[in-house]
mmCIF file of C-alpha atoms in Angstrom:
data_model
loop_
_atom_site.group_PDB
_atom_site.id
_atom_site.type_symbol
_atom_site.label_atom_id
_atom_site.label_comp_id
_atom_site.label_asym_id
_atom_site.label_seq_id
_atom_site.Cartn_x
_atom_site.Cartn_y
_atom_site.Cartn_z
ATOM 1 C CA UNK A 1 -0.461 22.976 -10.480
ATOM 2 C CA UNK A 2 3.123 22.532 -9.443
ATOM 3 C CA UNK A 3 4.386 19.103 -9.176
ATOM 4 C CA UNK A 4 5.860 19.850 -5.915
ATOM 5 C CA UNK A 5 2.542 19.825 -4.357
ATOM 6 C CA UNK A 6 1.799 16.369 -5.562
ATOM 7 C CA UNK A 7 5.311 15.244 -4.522
ATOM 8 C CA UNK A 8 4.544 16.511 -0.725
ATOM 9 C CA UNK A 9 1.265 14.774 -0.726
ATOM 10 C CA UNK A 10 2.692 11.583 -1.941
ATOM 11 C CA UNK A 11 5.441 11.772 0.518
ATOM 12 C CA UNK A 12 3.064 12.472 3.331
ATOM 13 C CA UNK A 13 0.917 9.319 2.398
ATOM 14 C CA UNK A 14 3.991 7.109 1.930
ATOM 15 C CA UNK A 15 5.131 8.159 5.435
ATOM 16 C CA UNK A 16 1.841 7.665 6.938
ATOM 17 C CA UNK A 17 1.735 4.053 5.214
ATOM 18 C CA UNK A 18 5.272 3.248 6.521
ATOM 19 C CA UNK A 19 4.227 4.558 10.050
ATOM 20 C CA UNK A 20 1.042 2.226 9.845
ATOM 21 C CA UNK A 21 3.302 -0.877 8.729
ATOM 22 C CA UNK A 22 5.754 -0.307 11.490
ATOM 23 C CA UNK A 23 3.493 0.538 14.485
ATOM 24 C CA UNK A 24 0.258 -1.284 13.987
ATOM 25 C CA UNK A 25 -0.449 -4.808 15.100
ATOM 26 C CA UNK A 26 -3.577 -5.740 13.406
ATOM 27 C CA UNK A 27 -3.132 -7.208 10.116
ATOM 28 C CA UNK A 28 -6.019 -5.446 8.245
ATOM 29 C CA UNK A 29 -4.677 -1.973 9.207
ATOM 30 C CA UNK A 30 -1.042 -3.266 8.038
ATOM 31 C CA UNK A 31 -2.724 -4.227 4.677
ATOM 32 C CA UNK A 32 -4.476 -0.689 4.648
ATOM 33 C CA UNK A 33 -1.213 1.012 5.216
ATOM 34 C CA UNK A 34 0.483 -0.854 2.369
ATOM 35 C CA UNK A 35 -2.490 0.427 0.210
ATOM 36 C CA UNK A 36 -1.610 4.130 1.322
ATOM 37 C CA UNK A 37 1.895 3.559 0.128
ATOM 38 C CA UNK A 38 0.667 2.240 -3.102
ATOM 39 C CA UNK A 39 -1.651 5.288 -3.480
ATOM 40 C CA UNK A 40 1.357 7.539 -2.875
ATOM 41 C CA UNK A 41 3.263 5.536 -5.737
ATOM 42 C CA UNK A 42 0.301 6.302 -7.969
ATOM 43 C CA UNK A 43 0.076 9.825 -7.234
ATOM 44 C CA UNK A 44 3.943 10.291 -8.138
ATOM 45 C CA UNK A 45 3.497 8.258 -11.364
ATOM 46 C CA UNK A 46 0.385 10.384 -12.469
ATOM 47 C CA UNK A 47 2.361 13.856 -11.197
ATOM 48 C CA UNK A 48 5.495 12.964 -13.052
ATOM 49 C CA UNK A 49 3.637 11.820 -16.201
ATOM 50 C CA UNK A 50 1.712 15.190 -16.223
ATOM 51 C CA UNK A 51 4.933 17.080 -15.735
ATOM 52 C CA UNK A 52 6.772 15.114 -18.478
ATOM 53 C CA UNK A 53 3.905 15.178 -20.852
ATOM 54 C CA UNK A 54 4.938 12.106 -22.854
ATOM 55 C CA UNK A 55 2.786 11.102 -25.780
ATOM 56 C CA UNK A 56 2.241 7.410 -24.508
ATOM 57 C CA UNK A 57 0.949 8.455 -20.992
ATOM 58 C CA UNK A 58 2.999 5.892 -19.425
ATOM 59 C CA UNK A 59 2.509 7.328 -15.969
ATOM 60 C CA UNK A 60 -0.944 6.503 -16.187
ATOM 61 C CA UNK A 61 -0.557 3.113 -17.551
ATOM 62 C CA UNK A 62 1.742 2.210 -14.724
ATOM 63 C CA UNK A 63 -0.574 3.737 -12.283
ATOM 64 C CA UNK A 64 -3.368 1.465 -13.592
ATOM 65 C CA UNK A 65 -1.011 -1.461 -13.371
ATOM 66 C CA UNK A 66 -0.304 -0.465 -9.576
ATOM 67 C CA UNK A 67 -4.045 -0.140 -8.947
ATOM 68 C CA UNK A 68 -4.530 -3.704 -10.433
ATOM 69 C CA UNK A 69 -1.681 -5.131 -8.373
ATOM 70 C CA UNK A 70 -2.997 -3.465 -5.315
ATOM 71 C CA UNK A 71 -6.497 -5.130 -5.775
ATOM 72 C CA UNK A 72 -4.931 -8.348 -6.255
ATOM 73 C CA UNK A 73 -2.776 -7.860 -2.925
ATOM 74 C CA UNK A 74 -5.711 -6.760 -0.965
ATOM 75 C CA UNK A 75 -7.887 -9.808 -2.086
ATOM 76 C CA UNK A 76 -5.095 -12.380 -1.411
ATOM 77 C CA UNK A 77 -4.113 -10.529 1.848
ATOM 78 C CA UNK A 78 -7.639 -10.393 3.346
ATOM 79 C CA UNK A 79 -8.286 -14.012 2.470
ATOM 80 C CA UNK A 80 -4.959 -14.971 4.223
ATOM 81 C CA UNK A 81 -6.032 -12.652 7.366
ATOM 82 C CA UNK A 82 -9.527 -14.278 7.394
ATOM 83 C CA UNK A 83 -7.851 -17.725 7.470
ATOM 84 C CA UNK A 84 -5.651 -16.679 10.330
ATOM 85 C CA UNK A 85 -8.613 -15.089 12.188
ATOM 86 C CA UNK A 86 -10.530 -18.330 11.859
ATOM 87 C CA UNK A 87 -7.757 -20.511 13.252
ATOM 88 C CA UNK A 88 -6.329 -18.265 15.909
ATOM 89 C CA UNK A 89 -9.275 -15.839 16.644
ATOM 90 C CA UNK A 90 -6.856 -12.965 16.491
ATOM 91 C CA UNK A 91 -5.640 -10.880 13.558
ATOM 92 C CA UNK A 92 -2.541 -9.497 15.581
ATOM 93 C CA UNK A 93 0.673 -9.734 13.614
ATOM 94 C CA UNK A 94 2.666 -10.368 16.898
ATOM 95 C CA UNK A 95 1.096 -13.700 17.334
ATOM 96 C CA UNK A 96 1.671 -15.106 14.042
ATOM 97 C CA UNK A 97 4.337 -17.456 14.703
ATOM 98 C CA UNK A 98 3.231 -20.134 12.374
ATOM 99 C CA UNK A 99 6.611 -20.727 10.913
ATOM 100 C CA UNK A 100 8.210 -21.137 14.077
ATOM 101 C CA UNK A 101 8.947 -24.808 15.464
#
């Protein structure tokens, strides 16, 4: 397959992720949108690694690293959202003004 198809798919996924982060008010949906952006990065990494065809498969290694970081990010993010939901009974990011006096 041509690498351009993967780049277009990754650009669409990344754009959907940015749209979700900017428009959505629910913290869980914002986390899911961030996951979409990380998936787009993984598609780019694997597509470029296949296109360059290096002997070390560095694109796949970086993709695995990004998957690991994404899993940790989701775990910590969902724990934070869960604690905020317990304290405020809402996961709306507009109502998160805990740092304000």
